[in-house]
């Protein structure tokens, strides 16, 4: 009981010692939420710096004070410095009266994270906004990758025809061809046929495979994407940090990732730590969350609700 | 490779300790802490790490050590034993028999590597003289049947599936019945990815299982999975009672501690690991040898058999 009392008395100036135990508890809490240890330690250190020497409010326990500080730190790390309005950017590119050209988005990431599925969800979102979309089958390696996109394109066609919105087609050259060339050709084709947006799928690759990672540089050079989005999955653990770093560094000098899509958020409940790990590793913002296997299962990041899940 | 980094860190922690001139309790505590950090960085379940920490501390019981006891050896053995316990399921996997139909069903989370691995496994058995085939019971994922078909064709493995039938239970039953009649010995059934939060998907898995009555159900797990591994594998265990685990993507950089936690949570053995995207990238798995490799052997030699 005395411990409890000590804890709720407010107006105390916090020392390093006061914080050792609560911070350890907070670190464990973040680890259980699937935040990579590296990111959890960094967050705890920054909160510690903020709190040492601070006076707790009246009747406010150390735990509550720490909690508030951690919420603030999470909000800060997750909130993008320059928010991206994808639709507006697309609009200003494709409606530009001087040099009309298609807006190009390419999707990259490790194997099986949900690149092709979330690319199809983005296509659906663009179709809802009446755009003409070309999907380029840049995964020329994995069995069934081309057919997978064809099924999506056929499904999306049916949906859009029913709703009388937008248009979508597939650009593919089968298997075995160089992805960078297919990407470039798809953009040329799109420009010639008045598509607004090109979505380029790519093969999954391990971030520790130097050969496959280095081919991304040429890919970016030839496709000249307006946006390179990396898909990372919410299920992945500590590897999220290196995945994000290595993909961010793969496109050569002066070219970085533009945003993350964190997929499979519906499979982890409140363990959404991967988001924090990826942003911590790179400072690149999370743009979308994948929340299921259907076309509508794509959300824009709402920082407050993610912070809520993490602190639950 | 999986767990290599972890092995290096654990070795370093143990070596630092045993090299330090005064091997006191504080140094020991420090070592246990380092090992626990390494395990957490490797994605081993946080609660499991806490348990392991307690076990190591109580089995060494530093404050009560008899004089003259070889502390270094004692500590190494305690660490080694706890790690072996983590991956040793105390359960034997099913062994397919020649001359009869062995039905093997694959289950797992979305994108784990089921479809890729089922062809690898069929080829593995085919290379060992079994008559092996594949059934595609994934009618949900776009292009799933094409993917399996193309892999099976490359591997020269007979396959069954449908582009029009939308009920996975029906396809699974038809395929398995057909291949049983044709006296295939290894019949591998690939299913869609699913997760515990969607009850319908789990119900579907049960229905497929009831339709094909597999001799073995295998859960396929991505080697990079994090803290969800435990809850998901437990849920799959409770619902599908899988009897073996295959860890995929071990050629990646992840340390594989999440998948290891699934073994501990379900007492189920890892039977194979996937080591790449190609057909032959599959290796058999043996827990004890694995741990020896993980610990870099060296100092651990001689502690394996006891
Ligand atoms: N539950 C859930 N499943 C998802 C989500 N996004 C993708 N998936 C599933 O994850 C699996 C893999 O998705 P793909 O889109 O094929 O992944 P990929 O990254 O393109 O895979 P590769 O091209 O083989 O590297 C499929 O079963 C998808 O349905 C999501 O947000 N939630
Ligand atoms: N590097 C590497 N990639 C792998 C391995 N096993 C599978 N993959 C890749 O992982 C991705 C997903 O594999 P799939 O076999 O489609 O996974 P799945 O579990 O069938 O996916 P769903 O059916 O959508 O749930 C593909 O890009 C595979 O090539 C492996 O051992 N190493
Ligand atoms: Mg894909
Ligand atoms: Mg599959």
Short mmCIF file of N, CA and C and ligand atoms in Angstrom, two decimals, chain B residues 111 113-116 138 141 144 147 190-193, ligand 4:
data_model
loop_
_atom_site.label_atom_id
_atom_site.label_comp_id
_atom_site.label_asym_id
_atom_site.label_seq_id
_atom_site.Cartn_x
_atom_site.Cartn_y
_atom_site.Cartn_z
N UNK B 111 0.68 -15.36 -47.10
CA UNK B 111 2.00 -15.04 -47.63
C UNK B 111 3.16 -15.73 -46.95
N UNK B 113 4.36 -18.68 -47.35
CA UNK B 113 5.19 -19.50 -48.24
C UNK B 113 4.62 -20.89 -48.47
N UNK B 114 3.33 -21.08 -48.20
CA UNK B 114 2.71 -22.40 -48.33
C UNK B 114 2.81 -22.96 -49.74
N UNK B 115 2.36 -22.19 -50.71
CA UNK B 115 2.28 -22.69 -52.08
C UNK B 115 3.67 -23.03 -52.62
N UNK B 116 4.62 -22.16 -52.34
CA UNK B 116 5.99 -22.41 -52.78
C UNK B 116 6.53 -23.68 -52.12
N UNK B 138 -6.77 -23.70 -52.66
CA UNK B 138 -6.89 -22.25 -52.48
C UNK B 138 -7.70 -21.71 -53.64
N UNK B 141 -7.26 -16.80 -53.26
CA UNK B 141 -6.23 -15.86 -53.70
C UNK B 141 -6.15 -15.80 -55.22
N UNK B 144 -3.85 -18.22 -57.51
CA UNK B 144 -3.28 -19.28 -56.67
C UNK B 144 -3.08 -20.58 -57.45
N UNK B 147 -0.23 -20.34 -59.92
CA UNK B 147 1.06 -20.39 -59.22
C UNK B 147 1.45 -21.84 -58.94
N UNK B 190 -2.65 -27.81 -50.67
CA UNK B 190 -2.33 -26.40 -50.39
C UNK B 190 -3.63 -25.66 -50.08
N UNK B 191 -3.62 -24.81 -49.07
CA UNK B 191 -4.83 -24.04 -48.73
C UNK B 191 -4.52 -22.54 -48.71
N UNK B 192 -5.56 -21.73 -48.66
CA UNK B 192 -5.38 -20.26 -48.63
C UNK B 192 -4.76 -19.82 -47.32
N UNK B 193 -4.17 -18.64 -47.34
CA UNK B 193 -3.69 -18.03 -46.11
C UNK B 193 -4.87 -17.60 -45.26
MG1 LIG C 4 -0.59 -19.84 -51.50
#
